[in-house]
Tab-separated table of C-alpha atoms in Angstrom:
chain	number	residue	atom	x	y	z
A	299	UNK	CA	64.630	96.472	-143.521
A	300	UNK	CA	68.066	95.155	-145.166
A	301	UNK	CA	67.664	94.122	-148.890
A	302	UNK	CA	69.188	90.771	-149.202
A	303	UNK	CA	72.492	91.330	-151.384
A	304	UNK	CA	72.319	90.365	-155.313
A	305	UNK	CA	75.706	88.481	-155.490
A	306	UNK	CA	74.693	88.118	-159.399
A	307	UNK	CA	74.435	91.634	-159.626
A	308	UNK	CA	78.189	91.959	-158.108
A	309	UNK	CA	79.391	89.118	-160.998
A	310	UNK	CA	77.787	90.925	-163.781
A	311	UNK	CA	79.190	94.330	-162.668
A	312	UNK	CA	82.881	92.891	-162.470
A	313	UNK	CA	82.671	91.396	-165.751
A	314	UNK	CA	81.385	94.645	-167.128
A	315	UNK	CA	84.692	96.331	-165.540
A	316	UNK	CA	87.337	93.920	-167.088
A	317	UNK	CA	85.249	94.049	-170.312
A	318	UNK	CA	85.633	97.662	-170.594
A	319	UNK	CA	89.894	97.130	-170.160
A	320	UNK	CA	89.427	95.255	-173.385
A	321	UNK	CA	87.490	97.864	-175.267
A	322	UNK	CA	90.157	100.260	-174.136
A	323	UNK	CA	92.833	98.214	-175.497
A	324	UNK	CA	92.604	98.717	-179.361
A	325	UNK	CA	93.254	95.424	-181.338
A	326	UNK	CA	93.974	95.731	-185.068
A	327	UNK	CA	91.172	94.276	-186.831
A	328	UNK	CA	89.241	94.879	-190.418
A	329	UNK	CA	86.834	97.492	-189.569
A	330	UNK	CA	83.673	95.467	-189.560
A	331	UNK	CA	84.992	93.150	-187.549
A	332	UNK	CA	85.655	96.327	-185.166
A	333	UNK	CA	82.257	97.692	-185.901
A	334	UNK	CA	80.742	94.337	-184.628
A	335	UNK	CA	83.135	94.375	-181.662
A	336	UNK	CA	82.647	97.860	-180.040
A	337	UNK	CA	78.744	97.746	-181.116
A	338	UNK	CA	78.242	94.321	-178.994
A	339	UNK	CA	81.012	94.818	-175.894
A	340	UNK	CA	81.069	98.633	-174.982
A	341	UNK	CA	78.436	98.131	-172.373
A	342	UNK	CA	80.205	98.766	-168.929
A	343	UNK	CA	79.300	102.498	-168.524
A	344	UNK	CA	75.442	101.499	-168.724
A	345	UNK	CA	75.763	98.001	-166.743
A	346	UNK	CA	76.988	100.501	-163.962
A	347	UNK	CA	74.877	103.158	-164.483
A	348	UNK	CA	71.726	101.062	-164.926
A	349	UNK	CA	72.640	99.071	-162.021
A	350	UNK	CA	72.664	102.253	-159.499
A	351	UNK	CA	69.402	103.736	-160.708
A	352	UNK	CA	67.950	100.574	-159.543
A	353	UNK	CA	69.144	100.423	-156.111
A	354	UNK	CA	69.223	103.907	-155.515
A	355	UNK	CA	65.884	104.820	-156.798
A	356	UNK	CA	63.711	104.910	-153.432
A	357	UNK	CA	66.035	107.454	-152.456
A	358	UNK	CA	64.730	110.019	-155.200
A	359	UNK	CA	62.149	111.187	-152.109
A	360	UNK	CA	64.399	112.325	-149.882
A	361	UNK	CA	67.731	114.236	-150.871
A	362	UNK	CA	69.174	114.095	-147.650
A	363	UNK	CA	69.705	110.295	-148.394
A	364	UNK	CA	70.475	110.983	-152.231
A	365	UNK	CA	73.169	113.350	-151.674
A	366	UNK	CA	75.129	110.753	-150.355
A	367	UNK	CA	75.603	108.897	-153.491
A	368	UNK	CA	76.139	112.096	-155.005
A	369	UNK	CA	79.044	113.052	-152.617
A	370	UNK	CA	80.037	109.703	-152.980
A	371	UNK	CA	80.420	109.599	-156.924
A	372	UNK	CA	81.997	113.161	-156.519
A	373	UNK	CA	85.018	112.689	-154.037
A	374	UNK	CA	85.593	109.278	-155.676
A	375	UNK	CA	86.131	111.074	-158.825
A	376	UNK	CA	88.261	113.763	-157.112
A	377	UNK	CA	90.539	111.152	-155.723
A	378	UNK	CA	90.925	109.093	-158.733
A	379	UNK	CA	91.451	112.370	-160.813
A	380	UNK	CA	94.595	113.452	-158.500
A	381	UNK	CA	96.032	109.368	-158.652
A	382	UNK	CA	95.873	109.170	-162.351
A	383	UNK	CA	97.571	113.251	-162.784
A	384	UNK	CA	100.255	111.917	-160.308
A	385	UNK	CA	100.484	108.451	-162.132
A	386	UNK	CA	100.750	109.761	-165.771
A	387	UNK	CA	102.870	112.684	-164.882
A	388	UNK	CA	105.578	110.369	-163.310
A	389	UNK	CA	105.078	107.866	-166.217
A	390	UNK	CA	105.632	110.124	-168.244
A	391	UNK	CA	108.637	112.097	-167.255
A	392	UNK	CA	110.372	109.365	-165.735
A	393	UNK	CA	109.758	106.044	-168.597
A	394	UNK	CA	108.705	107.638	-171.596
A	395	UNK	CA	111.308	111.041	-170.913
A	396	UNK	CA	108.277	113.359	-172.401
A	397	UNK	CA	109.177	116.897	-171.020
A	398	UNK	CA	106.960	118.183	-167.907
A	399	UNK	CA	105.862	121.283	-170.626
A	400	UNK	CA	103.841	118.310	-172.366
A	401	UNK	CA	101.874	117.520	-169.534
A	402	UNK	CA	101.180	120.809	-168.202
A	403	UNK	CA	99.506	121.576	-171.777
A	404	UNK	CA	97.771	118.211	-171.397
A	405	UNK	CA	96.722	119.058	-167.932
A	406	UNK	CA	95.355	122.559	-168.955
A	407	UNK	CA	93.042	120.233	-171.978
A	408	UNK	CA	91.944	117.893	-168.913
A	409	UNK	CA	90.745	121.120	-166.916
A	410	UNK	CA	89.016	122.979	-169.844
A	411	UNK	CA	86.864	119.474	-170.124
A	412	UNK	CA	86.444	119.000	-166.149
A	413	UNK	CA	82.881	119.650	-165.823
A	414	UNK	CA	82.634	116.757	-168.713
A	415	UNK	CA	85.169	114.347	-166.886
A	416	UNK	CA	88.061	115.815	-168.164
A	417	UNK	CA	90.318	114.593	-171.326
A	418	UNK	CA	93.833	113.732	-170.184
A	419	UNK	CA	94.311	111.957	-167.057
A	420	UNK	CA	92.036	109.036	-166.189
A	421	UNK	CA	89.584	109.942	-169.040
A	422	UNK	CA	87.215	107.118	-167.707
A	423	UNK	CA	87.015	108.745	-164.718
A	424	UNK	CA	84.065	111.095	-166.680
A	425	UNK	CA	81.481	108.390	-165.499
A	426	UNK	CA	81.867	109.444	-161.585
A	427	UNK	CA	81.316	112.907	-162.357
A	428	UNK	CA	78.432	112.521	-164.829
A	429	UNK	CA	76.717	109.994	-162.046
A	430	UNK	CA	77.227	113.009	-159.278
A	431	UNK	CA	75.682	115.211	-162.493
A	432	UNK	CA	73.066	113.093	-163.450
A	433	UNK	CA	71.607	112.119	-159.785
A	434	UNK	CA	71.016	115.407	-158.928
A	435	UNK	CA	69.744	116.745	-161.936
A	436	UNK	CA	66.888	113.819	-161.853
A	437	UNK	CA	66.126	114.503	-158.568
A	438	UNK	CA	65.050	117.771	-159.729
A	439	UNK	CA	63.432	117.351	-162.725
A	440	UNK	CA	61.730	114.302	-161.038
A	441	UNK	CA	59.373	116.889	-158.937
A	442	UNK	CA	57.928	118.278	-162.142
A	443	UNK	CA	57.976	115.100	-164.265
A	444	UNK	CA	56.780	111.256	-164.135
A	445	UNK	CA	59.883	108.800	-164.435
A	446	UNK	CA	58.179	107.476	-167.839
A	447	UNK	CA	57.892	111.192	-168.845
A	448	UNK	CA	61.441	111.577	-168.542
A	449	UNK	CA	62.740	108.129	-169.514
A	450	UNK	CA	60.481	108.751	-173.271
A	451	UNK	CA	62.222	112.365	-173.469
A	452	UNK	CA	65.642	110.864	-172.420
A	453	UNK	CA	65.545	108.098	-175.054
A	454	UNK	CA	64.296	110.355	-178.117
A	455	UNK	CA	67.576	112.227	-176.811
A	456	UNK	CA	69.685	109.562	-176.944
A	457	UNK	CA	68.481	109.078	-180.752
A	458	UNK	CA	68.672	112.569	-181.601
A	459	UNK	CA	72.427	113.028	-180.254
A	460	UNK	CA	73.130	109.647	-181.825
A	461	UNK	CA	71.850	111.138	-185.117
A	462	UNK	CA	74.043	114.567	-184.596
A	463	UNK	CA	76.978	112.619	-184.075
A	464	UNK	CA	77.254	110.334	-187.268
A	465	UNK	CA	75.917	113.466	-189.578
A	466	UNK	CA	77.367	116.298	-187.742
A	467	UNK	CA	80.326	115.380	-185.131
A	468	UNK	CA	82.000	112.623	-186.531
A	469	UNK	CA	82.921	114.375	-189.633
A	470	UNK	CA	84.585	117.399	-187.775
A	471	UNK	CA	86.891	114.692	-186.631
A	472	UNK	CA	87.428	116.396	-183.059
A	473	UNK	CA	88.697	113.391	-180.260
A	474	UNK	CA	88.034	115.882	-177.436
A	475	UNK	CA	84.138	116.807	-178.577
A	476	UNK	CA	83.431	113.332	-180.374
A	477	UNK	CA	83.847	111.882	-176.664
A	478	UNK	CA	82.076	114.321	-174.508
A	479	UNK	CA	78.855	116.130	-176.741
A	480	UNK	CA	76.997	112.392	-175.301
A	481	UNK	CA	79.023	110.976	-172.443
A	482	UNK	CA	78.280	113.238	-169.406
A	483	UNK	CA	75.721	113.828	-167.020
A	484	UNK	CA	73.233	115.702	-168.538
A	485	UNK	CA	72.106	113.172	-171.512
A	486	UNK	CA	73.621	109.521	-171.418
A	487	UNK	CA	74.051	109.135	-167.941
A	488	UNK	CA	70.634	110.397	-166.666
A	489	UNK	CA	68.748	107.808	-169.567
A	490	UNK	CA	70.987	104.680	-168.143
A	491	UNK	CA	69.741	105.748	-164.785
A	492	UNK	CA	65.962	105.886	-165.454
A	493	UNK	CA	66.221	103.081	-167.004
A	494	UNK	CA	67.433	101.150	-163.505
A	495	UNK	CA	64.486	103.134	-161.778
A	496	UNK	CA	61.849	101.855	-164.437
A	497	UNK	CA	63.405	98.233	-164.018
A	498	UNK	CA	62.936	98.568	-160.158
A	499	UNK	CA	59.056	99.764	-160.770
A	500	UNK	CA	58.093	97.284	-163.313
A	501	UNK	CA	56.725	94.196	-161.261
A	502	UNK	CA	56.534	92.258	-164.418
A	503	UNK	CA	59.801	90.864	-165.095
A	504	UNK	CA	58.824	86.868	-166.211
A	505	UNK	CA	57.252	87.887	-169.496
A	506	UNK	CA	58.867	85.129	-172.065
A	507	UNK	CA	60.394	86.954	-174.685
A	508	UNK	CA	62.765	89.313	-173.264
A	509	UNK	CA	62.547	92.779	-174.911
A	510	UNK	CA	65.689	94.488	-173.881
A	511	UNK	CA	67.684	91.599	-176.095
A	512	UNK	CA	65.468	91.407	-178.951
A	513	UNK	CA	65.863	95.108	-179.359
A	514	UNK	CA	69.834	94.513	-178.772
A	515	UNK	CA	69.507	91.805	-181.560
A	516	UNK	CA	68.072	94.105	-183.928
A	517	UNK	CA	69.982	97.045	-183.189
A	518	UNK	CA	73.501	95.331	-184.028
A	519	UNK	CA	73.490	95.845	-187.977
A	520	UNK	CA	72.218	99.374	-187.381
A	521	UNK	CA	74.849	99.964	-184.885
A	522	UNK	CA	77.493	98.480	-187.266
A	523	UNK	CA	76.694	100.879	-190.008
A	524	UNK	CA	76.851	103.600	-187.681
A	525	UNK	CA	80.473	102.596	-186.772
A	526	UNK	CA	81.543	102.139	-190.392
A	527	UNK	CA	80.320	105.277	-191.612
A	528	UNK	CA	82.390	106.935	-189.009
A	529	UNK	CA	85.377	105.465	-190.065
A	530	UNK	CA	84.530	106.415	-193.687
A	531	UNK	CA	83.595	110.062	-192.950
A	532	UNK	CA	86.286	110.864	-190.264
A	533	UNK	CA	88.901	108.745	-192.073
A	534	UNK	CA	89.636	107.927	-188.577
A	535	UNK	CA	90.702	103.791	-187.901
A	536	UNK	CA	89.580	103.861	-184.251
A	537	UNK	CA	86.044	103.796	-183.156
A	538	UNK	CA	85.229	106.095	-180.273
A	539	UNK	CA	82.535	108.459	-179.630
A	540	UNK	CA	78.831	107.657	-178.249
A	541	UNK	CA	77.757	104.607	-176.358
A	542	UNK	CA	75.789	102.391	-178.885
A	543	UNK	CA	72.104	101.321	-178.372
A	544	UNK	CA	72.862	97.760	-178.655
A	545	UNK	CA	75.094	98.222	-175.695
A	546	UNK	CA	72.667	99.937	-173.733
A	547	UNK	CA	70.024	97.052	-174.417
A	548	UNK	CA	72.689	94.416	-173.674
A	549	UNK	CA	73.641	96.194	-170.310
A	550	UNK	CA	69.697	96.642	-169.599
A	551	UNK	CA	69.110	93.104	-170.017
A	552	UNK	CA	71.760	91.672	-167.713
A	553	UNK	CA	71.019	93.907	-164.897
A	554	UNK	CA	67.268	92.586	-165.288
A	555	UNK	CA	68.538	88.883	-165.296
A	556	UNK	CA	70.237	89.588	-162.008
A	557	UNK	CA	67.429	91.103	-160.768
A	558	UNK	CA	65.439	87.824	-161.800
A	559	UNK	CA	68.350	85.491	-160.699
A	560	UNK	CA	69.855	87.241	-157.765
A	561	UNK	CA	71.458	84.209	-156.538
A	562	UNK	CA	73.624	82.089	-158.837
A	563	UNK	CA	75.339	79.473	-157.418
A	564	UNK	CA	78.051	78.245	-159.991
A	565	UNK	CA	80.116	81.491	-158.939
A	566	UNK	CA	81.856	82.608	-155.589
A	567	UNK	CA	80.075	85.248	-153.883
A	568	UNK	CA	82.341	88.622	-154.638
A	569	UNK	CA	83.154	91.765	-152.352
A	570	UNK	CA	80.858	94.044	-154.208
A	571	UNK	CA	83.981	96.907	-153.930
A	572	UNK	CA	86.158	94.458	-155.852
A	573	UNK	CA	84.458	95.280	-159.496
A	574	UNK	CA	84.460	99.128	-158.968
A	575	UNK	CA	88.072	99.156	-157.927
A	576	UNK	CA	89.270	97.339	-160.859
A	577	UNK	CA	87.208	99.848	-162.930
A	578	UNK	CA	89.022	102.744	-161.415
A	579	UNK	CA	92.193	101.093	-161.986
A	580	UNK	CA	92.255	99.459	-164.958
A	581	UNK	CA	93.856	101.930	-166.998
A	582	UNK	CA	96.980	102.025	-164.514
A	583	UNK	CA	96.962	98.241	-165.276
A	584	UNK	CA	96.942	99.110	-169.176
A	585	UNK	CA	99.746	101.356	-168.633
A	586	UNK	CA	101.631	98.177	-166.667
A	587	UNK	CA	100.939	96.429	-169.311
A	588	UNK	CA	102.721	98.740	-172.088
A	589	UNK	CA	105.690	98.727	-170.041
A	590	UNK	CA	106.192	94.974	-169.667
A	591	UNK	CA	105.631	95.230	-173.832
A	592	UNK	CA	108.166	97.668	-173.988
A	593	UNK	CA	110.456	95.841	-172.043
A	594	UNK	CA	110.015	92.429	-173.661
A	595	UNK	CA	109.813	93.401	-177.387
A	596	UNK	CA	111.832	97.104	-177.117
A	597	UNK	CA	108.821	99.067	-178.426
A	598	UNK	CA	105.276	99.912	-177.123
A	599	UNK	CA	102.866	97.361	-179.103
A	600	UNK	CA	99.636	98.305	-177.505
A	601	UNK	CA	97.913	101.560	-177.763
A	602	UNK	CA	95.624	102.641	-174.925
A	603	UNK	CA	92.098	103.918	-175.907
A	604	UNK	CA	91.051	107.547	-176.001
A	605	UNK	CA	87.938	106.963	-174.881
């Protein structure tokens, strides 16, 4: 039986992919405004992961079906990682005249954190490797625990690590540690996948009060305070680290809305691969914008975010 394509979901994924590009171009703004901005709009990765959990949840009973998805994520990670190594080294050497030795040191750092997605070349690709890891981990955990038990466990884990991030990690001001202690296939991604699986299993999608959206609205002030604490404690003007709970709730609300409204008529139908390609290529697009900016103004006026 072939499931009818959810065209609304395709549009939401494209919107999320375009949004991540905006997140990765930091704009100079006051700390309070920046805290609101990043708390509200850092929802691209949870959107993609929740959607994946929703779409593949039936495959968890058969590893032979599930491993095809794991292989796809792994080889996408490998292929795009090679692309960004070649792209970045060429750009640094030929355009910015940075010695190859510097790129080599960056490659060593990237290799050190490779199981967490890397830290130098195509840093946004951590999501692909984390999806392969997260799907595999959940397959084996589900043999012992129910989906609800796993969801509660990972939710508590997310809360704990958010607290650890503010109290312990951020004051260290170690960007490599701050951006990887949660954003991996062990902690965040399994939770996002579980949200999608539970959404698929939930038969009551028509309640009047949308709980995920209500949670998102209530969490906005909490996340703003968290970001402001980070800025003041770490003395770093840029916001990075864990994805906020507010953003996760917004992503869940968007996927849930697409389930309720699978074929909205006021948008054209999209190729589902387009949003994924845009997500992968957006860092290269930002690099091109930087080059155009440099040629037009004689200096680089855009700084790529280290997320």
